[in-house]
Structure formats: C-alpha cells, structure tokens
Amino acid sequence: GALQFWQGLIAAGQLSVPFEVTHIDAHSDLGIGRPGPGFVLNSVLPLSPAERADIKRYYEMKQLDEANYLLFALAFRWISRLENVRNPKSRPDIPQFAFRCEQENQRGCGEYEFIRLSSFVSKLFEAKNGIEPRVDFKVFDDYTEFSASAEYDFASLAVSPRYSPAEADVLVSVIKEYFDLI
C-alpha cells in the first residue's frame, strides 16, 4: 500500500517528512467506517512520534486498511499538506476532526483549512510528544476544479477491492504506461 511505499522512500532518503499529498479518490481514506478513527486517535497518538510508524503491526491488528491509511500517515506526522480531490458524484466523508477553520465568523467557516489530530488520551501525552502539527487541508468537491500547482515527485495508484469494481482493474495496466515505475 501507499504507507509501505512512502516508508520505503523515507528509509531510502528519497522522500523527506513531512511531505504534501494530493489524494484523488471518491473517499477521503481518513477513517470513516470500520475500523474508524478511534484506534489512531486513542492508541497511536499517545505513542512517541518515533514509535508510531509500525505499519505491519497495525495491519496484523486489523486496524489499518485502505479506508484509513491517510489518517495513520497524519498520525505518523508524515504529511504537512493534504488535498482531497473528490468525484462530484461521491458523498462527502470528511470526519469531524477535520476542522474547518481557526475562527468562525458570522457566516461560519466555509471551506476546510486544516486538520490537527487530537483526543483526550493524546492530550495527556502532549508534554512528552508535543502538540500534533497543523496539517493544511483543502477539499475539492469536484475534480474538474483541481489543478496541481507544481509537478509531482511521486505518484502511487491503489486499487481498493472493497470499493472498486473488478472491471476497474483493467485500467491499472493502461495507467502504468504513463509512469516510470520504481
């Protein structure tokens, strides 16, 4: 998955943390549905940042999957900016912990601005771990409104068996033709 790919690049010195992510998907992959965000917020965040990225263990515990891997990456403090580019036909699934803005005005907040992970348990460890970083966050409800501001260093393609129809698998070989595989 993407987390293992990123972890390998980080270990090889090819990717520096924190990094920016543009996530193009019908789903946010921030923990809506099972297994949900509770494990990350209450069991991963209290760990020291250096101990958090035990990806294999979380998979074995069945706490990490394709529906919440970006939430784990945020908890690992790997991401500095996250863009979520959605299909306009999909339902929004941004969790409540994705704050909209620093301060509301009379008209409310409007667009999402940032995510800062936190839980009651993680707050007990802030003296040791520090406050979780603010991660800039922007949602594009329609992919036609999105345009990348710079070239990408890396791209990863994921096929989620629980969410993608088997017919979509044929597209993987077509898409591969446009990438230099590493």
XYZ file of C-alpha atoms in Angstrom:
182
model
C 0.000 0.000 0.000
C 0.874 3.681 -0.080
C 2.113 3.711 3.530
C 4.673 0.988 2.854
C 5.683 2.753 -0.372
C 6.211 6.032 1.491
C 8.007 4.301 4.360
C 10.422 2.699 1.894
C 11.103 6.042 0.191
C 11.666 7.712 3.571
C 14.069 4.949 4.666
C 15.967 5.252 1.357
C 16.283 9.023 1.754
C 14.171 9.660 -1.360
C 11.292 11.308 0.497
C 11.564 13.783 3.360
C 8.943 14.184 6.046
C 6.696 15.979 6.267
C 5.545 15.931 2.645
C 2.489 17.070 0.686
C -0.168 14.645 -0.556
C -2.829 15.082 -3.226
C -5.365 12.307 -2.696
C -7.625 11.769 -5.729
C -10.411 9.428 -4.704
C -14.150 9.193 -4.110
C -13.327 8.642 -0.414
C -11.111 10.614 1.965
C -9.467 7.489 3.481
C -9.397 9.325 6.807
C -11.199 6.692 8.835
C -14.906 6.787 8.058
C -16.414 3.320 8.506
C -14.717 0.302 10.045
C -12.276 0.247 11.750
C -12.792 4.007 12.209
C -10.562 6.685 13.726
C -10.766 5.606 17.387
C -7.696 3.370 17.372
C -5.492 6.025 15.765
C -6.722 8.838 17.994
C -6.574 6.879 21.256
C -3.823 4.278 20.741
C -1.405 5.656 18.127
C -1.335 9.371 19.035
C -0.275 8.744 22.669
C 2.869 6.939 21.421
C 6.018 8.949 20.885
C 6.214 10.030 17.223
C 9.314 7.852 16.702
C 7.343 4.722 17.729
C 4.179 5.305 15.714
C 5.002 4.011 12.211
C 4.687 0.284 12.992
C 2.661 -0.381 9.852
C 2.981 -4.175 9.885
C 1.658 -4.373 13.446
C -1.394 -2.225 12.648
C -2.229 -4.397 9.626
C -1.900 -7.536 11.755
C -4.208 -5.982 14.350
C -6.711 -5.258 11.535
C -6.733 -1.580 12.493
C -5.114 -0.275 9.286
C -6.679 -0.644 5.857
C -7.408 1.219 2.641
C -10.167 3.288 4.287
C -7.957 4.896 6.955
C -4.337 4.833 5.763
C -4.186 8.632 5.376
C -5.302 9.009 8.986
C -2.343 6.832 10.004
C 0.022 8.917 7.834
C -1.235 12.043 9.623
C -0.640 10.371 12.998
C 2.892 9.427 11.897
C 3.427 13.171 11.234
C 4.424 12.413 7.668
C 2.035 14.848 5.939
C 2.293 18.649 6.002
C -0.450 19.402 3.469
C -3.324 17.226 2.277
C -5.514 17.901 -0.737
C -8.597 15.719 -1.156
C -9.861 15.701 -4.758
C -13.260 14.020 -4.983
C -15.629 12.789 -7.617
C -18.671 15.117 -7.550
C -20.962 12.052 -7.583
C -19.476 10.649 -4.367
C -20.758 11.515 -0.907
C -18.549 13.710 1.287
C -16.927 11.659 4.060
C -14.640 14.100 5.845
C -14.546 13.196 9.563
C -15.458 15.740 12.234
C -11.863 16.050 13.394
C -11.012 17.790 10.105
C -11.525 21.296 11.412
C -12.881 23.857 9.014
C -11.135 26.994 10.198
C -9.218 28.590 13.052
C -12.005 31.029 13.980
C -15.580 31.221 12.761
C -17.140 34.459 11.586
C -20.837 35.358 11.268
C -21.124 33.315 8.075
C -19.449 30.248 9.579
C -16.219 28.772 8.326
C -16.805 27.811 4.736
C -14.053 25.606 3.339
C -11.823 23.225 5.253
C -8.483 24.779 6.186
C -6.578 22.278 8.319
C -6.510 19.072 10.327
C -4.971 18.764 13.767
C -5.380 15.311 15.277
C -6.211 15.147 18.959
C -8.013 13.054 21.542
C -8.474 13.126 25.293
C -5.837 10.394 25.646
C -3.313 12.076 23.319
C -3.648 15.351 25.253
C -2.355 13.526 28.343
C 0.915 12.922 26.454
C 1.392 16.384 24.903
C 4.128 17.293 27.396
C 6.138 14.315 26.109
C 5.081 14.248 22.433
C 4.306 17.900 21.752
C 1.112 19.186 20.181
C 0.167 17.415 16.978
C 1.088 19.512 13.945
C -1.411 21.516 11.980
C -1.793 19.957 8.526
C -3.096 22.269 5.823
C -6.186 20.660 4.293
C -8.180 21.516 1.195
C -11.119 19.635 -0.284
C -12.042 19.851 -3.950
C -15.623 18.568 -4.225
C -15.281 18.313 -7.995
C -12.080 17.081 -9.625
C -12.638 19.468 -12.555
C -11.904 22.359 -10.167
C -8.465 20.988 -9.292
C -5.175 21.875 -10.941
C -1.811 20.909 -9.445
C 0.349 23.894 -8.531
C 3.603 22.015 -9.269
C 4.894 18.750 -10.707
C 4.751 15.675 -8.517
C 7.826 13.801 -7.298
C 5.959 10.514 -6.798
C 2.563 9.048 -7.598
C 1.004 5.887 -6.290
C -2.051 4.081 -7.588
C -4.174 1.970 -5.288
C -6.976 -0.421 -6.090
C -9.309 -0.986 -3.149
C -11.103 -4.330 -3.566
C -13.806 -3.321 -1.065
C -14.655 -0.177 -3.029
C -13.526 -0.590 -6.653
C -15.405 -2.759 -9.125
C -13.328 -5.596 -10.591
C -13.844 -4.040 -14.037
C -11.622 -1.120 -12.963
C -8.598 -3.436 -12.638
C -8.123 -3.289 -16.425
C -7.308 0.421 -16.124
C -4.236 -0.272 -13.976
C -2.218 -1.596 -16.919
C -3.279 1.392 -19.030
C -2.276 3.868 -16.318
C 1.077 2.098 -15.773
C 2.121 3.061 -19.303
C 2.302 6.717 -18.219
C 4.584 6.205 -15.204
C 8.225 5.373 -14.560
C 7.934 2.507 -12.086
C 10.320 2.375 -9.125
